[in-house]
Coordinates of C-alpha atoms in Angstrom, one line a residue:
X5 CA 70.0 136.7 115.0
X6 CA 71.6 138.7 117.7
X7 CA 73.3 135.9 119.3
X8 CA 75.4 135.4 116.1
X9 CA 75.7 139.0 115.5
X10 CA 77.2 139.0 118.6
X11 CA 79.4 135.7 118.3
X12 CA 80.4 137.5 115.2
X13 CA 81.2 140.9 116.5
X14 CA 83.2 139.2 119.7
X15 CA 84.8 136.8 117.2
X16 CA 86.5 139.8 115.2
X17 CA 88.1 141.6 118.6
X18 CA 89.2 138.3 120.0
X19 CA 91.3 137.6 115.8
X20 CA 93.7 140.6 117.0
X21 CA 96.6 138.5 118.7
X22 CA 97.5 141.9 121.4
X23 CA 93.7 142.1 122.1
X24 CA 92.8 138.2 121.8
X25 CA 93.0 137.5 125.9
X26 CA 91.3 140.7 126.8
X27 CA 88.0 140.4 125.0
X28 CA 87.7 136.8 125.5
X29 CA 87.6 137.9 129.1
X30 CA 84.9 140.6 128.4
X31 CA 83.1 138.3 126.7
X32 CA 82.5 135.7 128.9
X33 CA 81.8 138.6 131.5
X34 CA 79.3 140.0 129.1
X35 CA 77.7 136.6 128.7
X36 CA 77.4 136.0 132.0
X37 CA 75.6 139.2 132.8
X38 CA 72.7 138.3 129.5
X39 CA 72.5 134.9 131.6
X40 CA 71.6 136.7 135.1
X41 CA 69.2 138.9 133.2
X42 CA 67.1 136.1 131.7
X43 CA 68.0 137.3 128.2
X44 CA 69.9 134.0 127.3
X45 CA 69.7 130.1 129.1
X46 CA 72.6 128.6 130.3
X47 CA 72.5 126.3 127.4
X48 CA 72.5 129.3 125.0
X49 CA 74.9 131.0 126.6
X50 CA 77.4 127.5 126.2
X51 CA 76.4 127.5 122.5
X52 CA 77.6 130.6 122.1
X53 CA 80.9 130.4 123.8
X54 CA 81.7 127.7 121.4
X55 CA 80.3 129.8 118.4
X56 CA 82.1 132.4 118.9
X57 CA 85.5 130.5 119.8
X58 CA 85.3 128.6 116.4
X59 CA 84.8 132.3 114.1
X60 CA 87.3 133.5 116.2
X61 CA 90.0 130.6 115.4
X62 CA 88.5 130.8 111.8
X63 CA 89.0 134.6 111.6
X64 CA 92.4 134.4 113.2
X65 CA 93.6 131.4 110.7
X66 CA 92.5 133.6 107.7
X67 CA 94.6 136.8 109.2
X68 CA 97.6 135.0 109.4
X69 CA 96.9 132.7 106.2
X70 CA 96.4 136.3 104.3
X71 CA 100.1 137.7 105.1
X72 CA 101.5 134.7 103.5
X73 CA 103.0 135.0 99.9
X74 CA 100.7 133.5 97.2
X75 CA 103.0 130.8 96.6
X76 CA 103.6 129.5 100.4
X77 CA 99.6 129.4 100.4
X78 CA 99.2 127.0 97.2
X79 CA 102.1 124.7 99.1
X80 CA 100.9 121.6 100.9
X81 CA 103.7 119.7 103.1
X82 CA 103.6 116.4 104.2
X83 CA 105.1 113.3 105.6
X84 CA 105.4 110.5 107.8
X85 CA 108.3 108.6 110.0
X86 CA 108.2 105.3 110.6
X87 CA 110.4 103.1 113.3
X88 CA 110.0 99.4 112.8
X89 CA 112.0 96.3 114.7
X90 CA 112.6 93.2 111.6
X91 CA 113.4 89.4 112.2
X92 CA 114.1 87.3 109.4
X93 CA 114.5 83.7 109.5
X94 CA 115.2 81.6 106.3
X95 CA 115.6 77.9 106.6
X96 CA 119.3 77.4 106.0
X97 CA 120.5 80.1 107.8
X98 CA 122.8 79.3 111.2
X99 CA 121.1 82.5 112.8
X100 CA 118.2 84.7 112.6
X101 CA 118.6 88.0 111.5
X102 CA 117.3 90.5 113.0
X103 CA 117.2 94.6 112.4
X104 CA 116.0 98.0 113.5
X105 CA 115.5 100.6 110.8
X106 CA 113.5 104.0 110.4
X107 CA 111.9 106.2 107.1
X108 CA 111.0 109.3 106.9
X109 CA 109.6 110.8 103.9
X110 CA 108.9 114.5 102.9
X111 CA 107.0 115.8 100.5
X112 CA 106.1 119.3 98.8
X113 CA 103.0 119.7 96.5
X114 CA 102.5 123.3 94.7
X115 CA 99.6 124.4 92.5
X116 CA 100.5 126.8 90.7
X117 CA 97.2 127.5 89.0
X118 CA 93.7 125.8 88.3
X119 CA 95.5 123.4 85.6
X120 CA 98.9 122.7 86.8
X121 CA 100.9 121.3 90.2
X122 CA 104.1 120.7 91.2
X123 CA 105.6 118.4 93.9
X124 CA 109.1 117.0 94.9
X125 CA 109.9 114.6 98.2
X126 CA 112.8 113.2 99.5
X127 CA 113.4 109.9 101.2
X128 CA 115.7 107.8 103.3
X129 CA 118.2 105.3 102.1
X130 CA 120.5 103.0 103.6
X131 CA 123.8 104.2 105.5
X132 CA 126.5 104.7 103.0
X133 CA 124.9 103.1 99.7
X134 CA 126.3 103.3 96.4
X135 CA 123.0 102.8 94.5
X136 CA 120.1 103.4 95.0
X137 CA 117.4 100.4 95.7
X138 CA 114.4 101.7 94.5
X139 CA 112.6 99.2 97.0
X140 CA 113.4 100.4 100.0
X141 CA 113.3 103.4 101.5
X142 CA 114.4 102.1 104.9
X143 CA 117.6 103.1 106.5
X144 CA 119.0 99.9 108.9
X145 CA 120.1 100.8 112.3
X146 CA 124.1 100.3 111.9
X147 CA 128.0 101.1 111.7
X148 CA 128.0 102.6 115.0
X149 CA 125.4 105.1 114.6
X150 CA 126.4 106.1 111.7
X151 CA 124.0 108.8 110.4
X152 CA 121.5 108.0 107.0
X153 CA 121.3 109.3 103.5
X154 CA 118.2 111.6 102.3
X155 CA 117.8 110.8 98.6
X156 CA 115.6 112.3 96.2
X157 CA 112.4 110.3 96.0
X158 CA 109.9 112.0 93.4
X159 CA 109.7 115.1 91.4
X160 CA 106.9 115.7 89.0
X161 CA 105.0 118.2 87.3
X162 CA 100.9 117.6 86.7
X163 CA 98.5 118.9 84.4
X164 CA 94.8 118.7 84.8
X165 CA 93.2 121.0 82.2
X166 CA 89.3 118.9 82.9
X167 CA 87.8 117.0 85.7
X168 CA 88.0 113.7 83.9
X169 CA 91.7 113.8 82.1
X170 CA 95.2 114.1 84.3
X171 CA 98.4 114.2 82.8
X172 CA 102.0 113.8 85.1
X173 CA 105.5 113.8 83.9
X174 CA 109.1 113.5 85.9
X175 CA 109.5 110.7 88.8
X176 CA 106.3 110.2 90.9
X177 CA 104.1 108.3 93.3
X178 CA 102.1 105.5 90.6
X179 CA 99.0 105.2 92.3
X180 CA 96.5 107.1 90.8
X181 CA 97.8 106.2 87.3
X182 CA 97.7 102.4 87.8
X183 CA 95.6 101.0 89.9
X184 CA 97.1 97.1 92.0
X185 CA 95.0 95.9 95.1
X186 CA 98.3 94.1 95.5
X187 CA 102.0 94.7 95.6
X188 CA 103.0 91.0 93.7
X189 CA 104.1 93.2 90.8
X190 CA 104.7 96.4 92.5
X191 CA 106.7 96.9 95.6
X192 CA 104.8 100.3 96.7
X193 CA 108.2 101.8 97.0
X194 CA 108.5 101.8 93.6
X195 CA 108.0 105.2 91.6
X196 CA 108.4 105.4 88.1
X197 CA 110.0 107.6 86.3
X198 CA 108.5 109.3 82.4
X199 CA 104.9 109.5 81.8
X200 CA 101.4 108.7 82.4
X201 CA 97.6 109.8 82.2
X202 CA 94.5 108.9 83.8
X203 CA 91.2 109.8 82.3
X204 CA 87.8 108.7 84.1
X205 CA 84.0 109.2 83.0
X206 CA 81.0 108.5 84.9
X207 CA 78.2 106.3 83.6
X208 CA 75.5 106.8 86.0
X209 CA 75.8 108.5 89.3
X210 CA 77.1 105.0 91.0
X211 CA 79.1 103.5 87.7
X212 CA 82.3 105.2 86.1
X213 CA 84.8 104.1 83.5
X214 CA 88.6 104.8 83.5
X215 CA 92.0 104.4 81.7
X216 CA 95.8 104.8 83.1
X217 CA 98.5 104.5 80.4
X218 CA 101.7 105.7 80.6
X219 CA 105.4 105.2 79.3
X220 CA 108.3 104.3 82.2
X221 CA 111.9 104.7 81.9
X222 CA 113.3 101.6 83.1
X223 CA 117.5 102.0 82.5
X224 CA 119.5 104.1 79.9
X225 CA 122.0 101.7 79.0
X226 CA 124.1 104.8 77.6
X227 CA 124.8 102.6 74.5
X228 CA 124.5 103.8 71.0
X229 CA 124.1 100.3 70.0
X230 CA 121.1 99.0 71.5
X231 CA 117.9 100.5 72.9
X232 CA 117.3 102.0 76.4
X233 CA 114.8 99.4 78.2
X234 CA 111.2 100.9 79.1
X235 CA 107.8 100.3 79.6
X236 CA 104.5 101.1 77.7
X237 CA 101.3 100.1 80.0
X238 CA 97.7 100.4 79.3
X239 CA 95.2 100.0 81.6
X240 CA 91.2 100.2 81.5
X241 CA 88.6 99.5 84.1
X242 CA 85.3 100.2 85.8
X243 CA 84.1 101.6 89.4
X244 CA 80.9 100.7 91.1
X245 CA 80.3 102.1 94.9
X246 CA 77.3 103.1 96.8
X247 CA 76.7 102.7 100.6
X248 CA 76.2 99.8 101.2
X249 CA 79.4 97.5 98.1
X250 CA 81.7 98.8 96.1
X251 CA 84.1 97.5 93.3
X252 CA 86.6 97.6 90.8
X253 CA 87.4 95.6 87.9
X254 CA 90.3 95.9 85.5
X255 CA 92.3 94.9 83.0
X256 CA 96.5 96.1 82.0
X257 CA 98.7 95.5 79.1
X258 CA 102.4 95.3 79.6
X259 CA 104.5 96.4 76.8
X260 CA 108.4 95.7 77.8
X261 CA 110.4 97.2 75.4
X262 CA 114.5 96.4 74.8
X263 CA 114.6 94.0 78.3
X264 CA 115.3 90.3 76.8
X265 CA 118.9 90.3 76.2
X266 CA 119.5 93.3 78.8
X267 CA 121.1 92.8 82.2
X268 CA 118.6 94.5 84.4
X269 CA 119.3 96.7 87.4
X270 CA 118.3 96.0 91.0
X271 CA 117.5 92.0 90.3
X272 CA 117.2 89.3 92.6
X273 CA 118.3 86.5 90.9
X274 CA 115.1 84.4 89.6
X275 CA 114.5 85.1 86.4
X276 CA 115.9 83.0 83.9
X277 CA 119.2 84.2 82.1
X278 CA 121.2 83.2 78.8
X279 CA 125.0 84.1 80.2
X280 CA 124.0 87.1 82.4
X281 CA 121.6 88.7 80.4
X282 CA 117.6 88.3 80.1
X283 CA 116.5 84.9 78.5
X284 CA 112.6 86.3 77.9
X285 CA 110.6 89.4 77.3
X286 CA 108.0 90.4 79.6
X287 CA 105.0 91.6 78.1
X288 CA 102.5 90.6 79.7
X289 CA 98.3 90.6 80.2
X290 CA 96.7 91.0 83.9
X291 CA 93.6 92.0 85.6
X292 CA 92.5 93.4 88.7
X293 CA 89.7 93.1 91.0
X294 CA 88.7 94.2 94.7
X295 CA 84.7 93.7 95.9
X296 CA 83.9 95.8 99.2
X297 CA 81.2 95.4 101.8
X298 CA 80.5 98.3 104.4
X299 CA 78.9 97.2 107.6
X300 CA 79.2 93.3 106.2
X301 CA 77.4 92.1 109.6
X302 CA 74.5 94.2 109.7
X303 CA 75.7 95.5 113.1
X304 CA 76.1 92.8 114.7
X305 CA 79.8 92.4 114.6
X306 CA 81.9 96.0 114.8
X307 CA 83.5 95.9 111.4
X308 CA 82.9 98.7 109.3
X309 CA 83.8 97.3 105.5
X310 CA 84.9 93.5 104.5
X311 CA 86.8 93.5 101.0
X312 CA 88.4 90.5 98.8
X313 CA 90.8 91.4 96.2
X314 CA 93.2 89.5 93.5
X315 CA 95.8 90.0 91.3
X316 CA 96.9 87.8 87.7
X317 CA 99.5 87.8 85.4
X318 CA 100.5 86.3 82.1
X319 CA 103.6 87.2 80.4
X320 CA 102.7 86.1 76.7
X321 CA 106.4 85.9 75.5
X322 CA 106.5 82.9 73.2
X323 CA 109.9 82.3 73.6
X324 CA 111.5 83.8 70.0
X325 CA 114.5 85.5 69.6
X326 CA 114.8 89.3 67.7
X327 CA 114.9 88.4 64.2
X328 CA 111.3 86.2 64.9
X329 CA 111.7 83.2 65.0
X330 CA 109.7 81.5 67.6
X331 CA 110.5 79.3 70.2
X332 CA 109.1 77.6 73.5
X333 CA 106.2 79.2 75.6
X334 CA 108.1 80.8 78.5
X335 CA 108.4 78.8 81.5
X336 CA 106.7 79.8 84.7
X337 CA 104.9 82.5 83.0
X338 CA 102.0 83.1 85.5
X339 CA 101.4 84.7 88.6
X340 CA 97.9 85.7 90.8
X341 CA 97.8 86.6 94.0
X342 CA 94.7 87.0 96.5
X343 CA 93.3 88.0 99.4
X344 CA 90.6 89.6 102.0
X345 CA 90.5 92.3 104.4
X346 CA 88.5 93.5 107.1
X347 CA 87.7 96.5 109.6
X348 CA 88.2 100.5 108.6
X349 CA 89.1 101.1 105.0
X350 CA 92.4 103.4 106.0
X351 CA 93.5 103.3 109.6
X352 CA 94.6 107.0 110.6
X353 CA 92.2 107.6 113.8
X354 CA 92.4 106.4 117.1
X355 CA 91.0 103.4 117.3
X356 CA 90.8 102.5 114.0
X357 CA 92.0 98.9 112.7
X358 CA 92.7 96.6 109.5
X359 CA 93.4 93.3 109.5
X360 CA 94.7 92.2 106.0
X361 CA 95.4 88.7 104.9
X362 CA 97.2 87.9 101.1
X363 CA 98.4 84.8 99.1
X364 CA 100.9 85.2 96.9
X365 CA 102.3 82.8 93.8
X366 CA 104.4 84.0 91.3
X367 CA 106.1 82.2 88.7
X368 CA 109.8 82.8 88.0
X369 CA 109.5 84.1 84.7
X370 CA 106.1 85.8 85.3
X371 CA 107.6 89.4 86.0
X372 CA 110.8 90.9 86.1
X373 CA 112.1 90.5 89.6
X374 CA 113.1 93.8 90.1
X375 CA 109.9 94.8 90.7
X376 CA 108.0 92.7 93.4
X377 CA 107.2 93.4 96.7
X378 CA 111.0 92.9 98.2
X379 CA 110.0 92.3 101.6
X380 CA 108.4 88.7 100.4
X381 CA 111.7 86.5 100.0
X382 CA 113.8 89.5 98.8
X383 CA 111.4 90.4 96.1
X384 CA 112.0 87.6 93.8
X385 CA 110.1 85.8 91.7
X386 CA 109.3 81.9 92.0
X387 CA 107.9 82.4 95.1
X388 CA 104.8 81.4 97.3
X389 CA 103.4 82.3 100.5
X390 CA 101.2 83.7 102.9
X391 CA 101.2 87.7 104.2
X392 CA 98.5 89.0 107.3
X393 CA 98.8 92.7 108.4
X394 CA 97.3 93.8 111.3
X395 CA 97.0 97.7 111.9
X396 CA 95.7 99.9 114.8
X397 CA 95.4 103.3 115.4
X398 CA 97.0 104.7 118.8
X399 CA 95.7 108.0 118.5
X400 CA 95.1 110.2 114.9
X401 CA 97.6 109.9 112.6
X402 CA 99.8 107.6 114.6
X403 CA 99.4 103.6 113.9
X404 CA 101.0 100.4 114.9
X405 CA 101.5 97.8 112.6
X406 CA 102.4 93.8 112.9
X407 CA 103.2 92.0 109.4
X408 CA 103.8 88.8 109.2
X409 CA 105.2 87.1 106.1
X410 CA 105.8 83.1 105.4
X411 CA 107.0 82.8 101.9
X412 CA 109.1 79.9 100.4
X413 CA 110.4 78.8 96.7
X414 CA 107.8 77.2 93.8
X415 CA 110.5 75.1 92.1
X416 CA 113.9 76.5 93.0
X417 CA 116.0 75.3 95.9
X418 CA 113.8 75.3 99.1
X419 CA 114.6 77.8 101.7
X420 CA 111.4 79.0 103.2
X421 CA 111.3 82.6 105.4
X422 CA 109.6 84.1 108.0
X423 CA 109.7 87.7 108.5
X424 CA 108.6 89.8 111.2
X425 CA 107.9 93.5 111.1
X426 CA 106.8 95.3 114.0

């Protein structure tokens, strides 16, 4: 009791900055002296050093944390840069290509009360671009140091009125409204822009249910004759984890809406057209799975979790045209995609690692092909391959990454790729 009345009462005179060096001084002095009278152990008397330098840091961080407007203390700020060297080789190309490019991303999140938040971040884009690939938010090292553009990347308002419903609104990061172990559908650039919700119940204290659903603006044509092109998605599924497994199961529905006959933005090429415009819709049926093991050798080996995870799609178009009458299944209508990783779950400590390992296979007309992943042969569809990801963490918060892609045509000309990101 009186050691931590008197870490306490130290820890208040060391909080005032003009006064901070002066007591510390004193009370190490004072400290000392308890130590030479027997009153405290040596051990004691280094316990409370460190007791009373954390309520003094604590104290100090609540002073200054106090004089700060309301609205600069509900503001959260964060971001990341990232620097990577990229060599591409494709198998009828003369020369390798090979890059250096950067990111940075910034982001602000606001609450502005116990139901609603607000955020906005801003993003890279490449030197001098006219539109904006909402793939990529890398900027390529080029035109004689020419400096990059800072785009808007998200901006969002969210609503959570109960601890089991969310509601978001505006341009904003996807991932807790739809939920893809992989990125064959969705490059993880992508944010969408319109609506969505997320609602999630428990079922026993290991089980819980959940649905995403959402509307996303995908163009506005600004025609008066024919529809804007968008996207209704429902999504339901079911968690499981305890310590020793863990999964996640679900299933999505894909409603495209005003796409076959449109001439999408942003394409690369491998869907099939009629003239220059979509041949096929693209609703579509998938699921979703991911099965996790902590501590998968029982010690014996030092990795911490050991997961397998899958992706599959079916686009169900049957081929008609807009007055209904019906026509030819679509062709290459089916993609899945799956894989395994092992070692820490996120890697953002020192020594932390993942190694990740995904097959890919993705028919042409399975998925629009603005969409995919557009590091795996430019993001189109009709594509195949392998993709390993090795990640380790240099110190907290900084990591080094190696990905390593293989990737080549299913039935269009063959032209297979390697990339390298480093």
């Amino acid at each position: 009791m009186g050691k931590k009345f008197l870490g306490l009462l130290v820890a208040g005179l060391c909080a005032w900055p003009a006064g901070a060096f002066a007591a510390s001084t004193q009370v190490d002095s004072l400290i000392e002296k308890l130590v030479e009278k027997g009153i405290l152990t040596k051990s004691e008397a280094r316990e409370l050093k460190m007791e009373i330098a954390e309520d003094a840091k604590a104290l100090q961080e609540d002073s200054v944390k106090s004089t700060l407007p309301e609205w600069i203390q509900n503001t959260k700020i964060k971001g990341d840069v990232r620097v990577r060297y990229q060599y591409e080789r494709q198998k009828n190309d003369t020369e390798a290509r090979s890059r250096g490019r950067a990111r940075f991303r910034l982001g602000l999140d606001n609450t502005i009360n116990d139901q609603w938040k607000i955020g906005a971040g801003l993003a890279t884009s490449e030197v001098g671009s006219t539109t904006d690939d909402a793939r990529s938010t890398n900027m390529t090292f080029t035109d004689g140091f020419r400096r990059g553009d800072i785009r808007l990347d998200y901006a969002f308002a969210q609503y959570q009125p109960a601890p089991w419903f969310k509601g978001i609104t505006g341009k904003y990061i996807k991932s807790d409204y739809l939920w893809a172990p992989t990125d064959m559908l969705w490059d993880t650039d992508i944010n969408p822009a319109g609506g969505s919700v997320h609602l999630e119940h428990a079922l026993t204290g290991h089980l819980s249910a959940y649905a995403n659903s959402g509307v996303w603006v995908i163009d506005e044509n600004g025609k008066t004759d024919r529809a804007d092109p968008f996207l209704v998605y429902n999504q339901g599924g079911v968690k499981f984890k305890q310590p020793n497994y863990d999964f996640n199961l679900a299933g999505v529905f894909y409603g495209f809406n005003a796409v076959k006959g449109a001439a999408m933005d942003g394409t690369a090429s491998t869907n099939t057209l009629t003239g220059t415009v979509l041949r096929y819709d693209y609703d579509a049926f998938g699921g979703s799975a991911e099965f996790g093991i902590n501590n998968p050798t029982a010690g014996i080996l030092p990795i911490p979790r050991l997961a397998f995870f899958g992706d599959i799609i079916q686009n169900i178009d049957s081929g008609g045209d807009e007055d209904g009458r019906t026509g030819s299944a679509v062709d290459e209508g089916t993609g899945w995609a799956a894989g395994f990783k092992f070692g820490d779950d996120k890697v953002n400590g020192k020594g932390q690692w993942q190694w990740k390992y995904q097959y890919t296979n993705l028919g042409a007309n399975a998925w629009p092909d603005a969409f995919p992943d557009s590091d795996r042969l430019g993001g189109r569809t009709d594509v195949r391959g392998h993709e390993a990801i090795l990640e380790y963490g240099l110190s907290k918060n900084v990591v080094l990454g190696l990905d390593y892609y293989q990737d080549d045509r299913i039935k269009g000309a063959e032209n297979a790729q390697k990339l390298i990101q480093a």
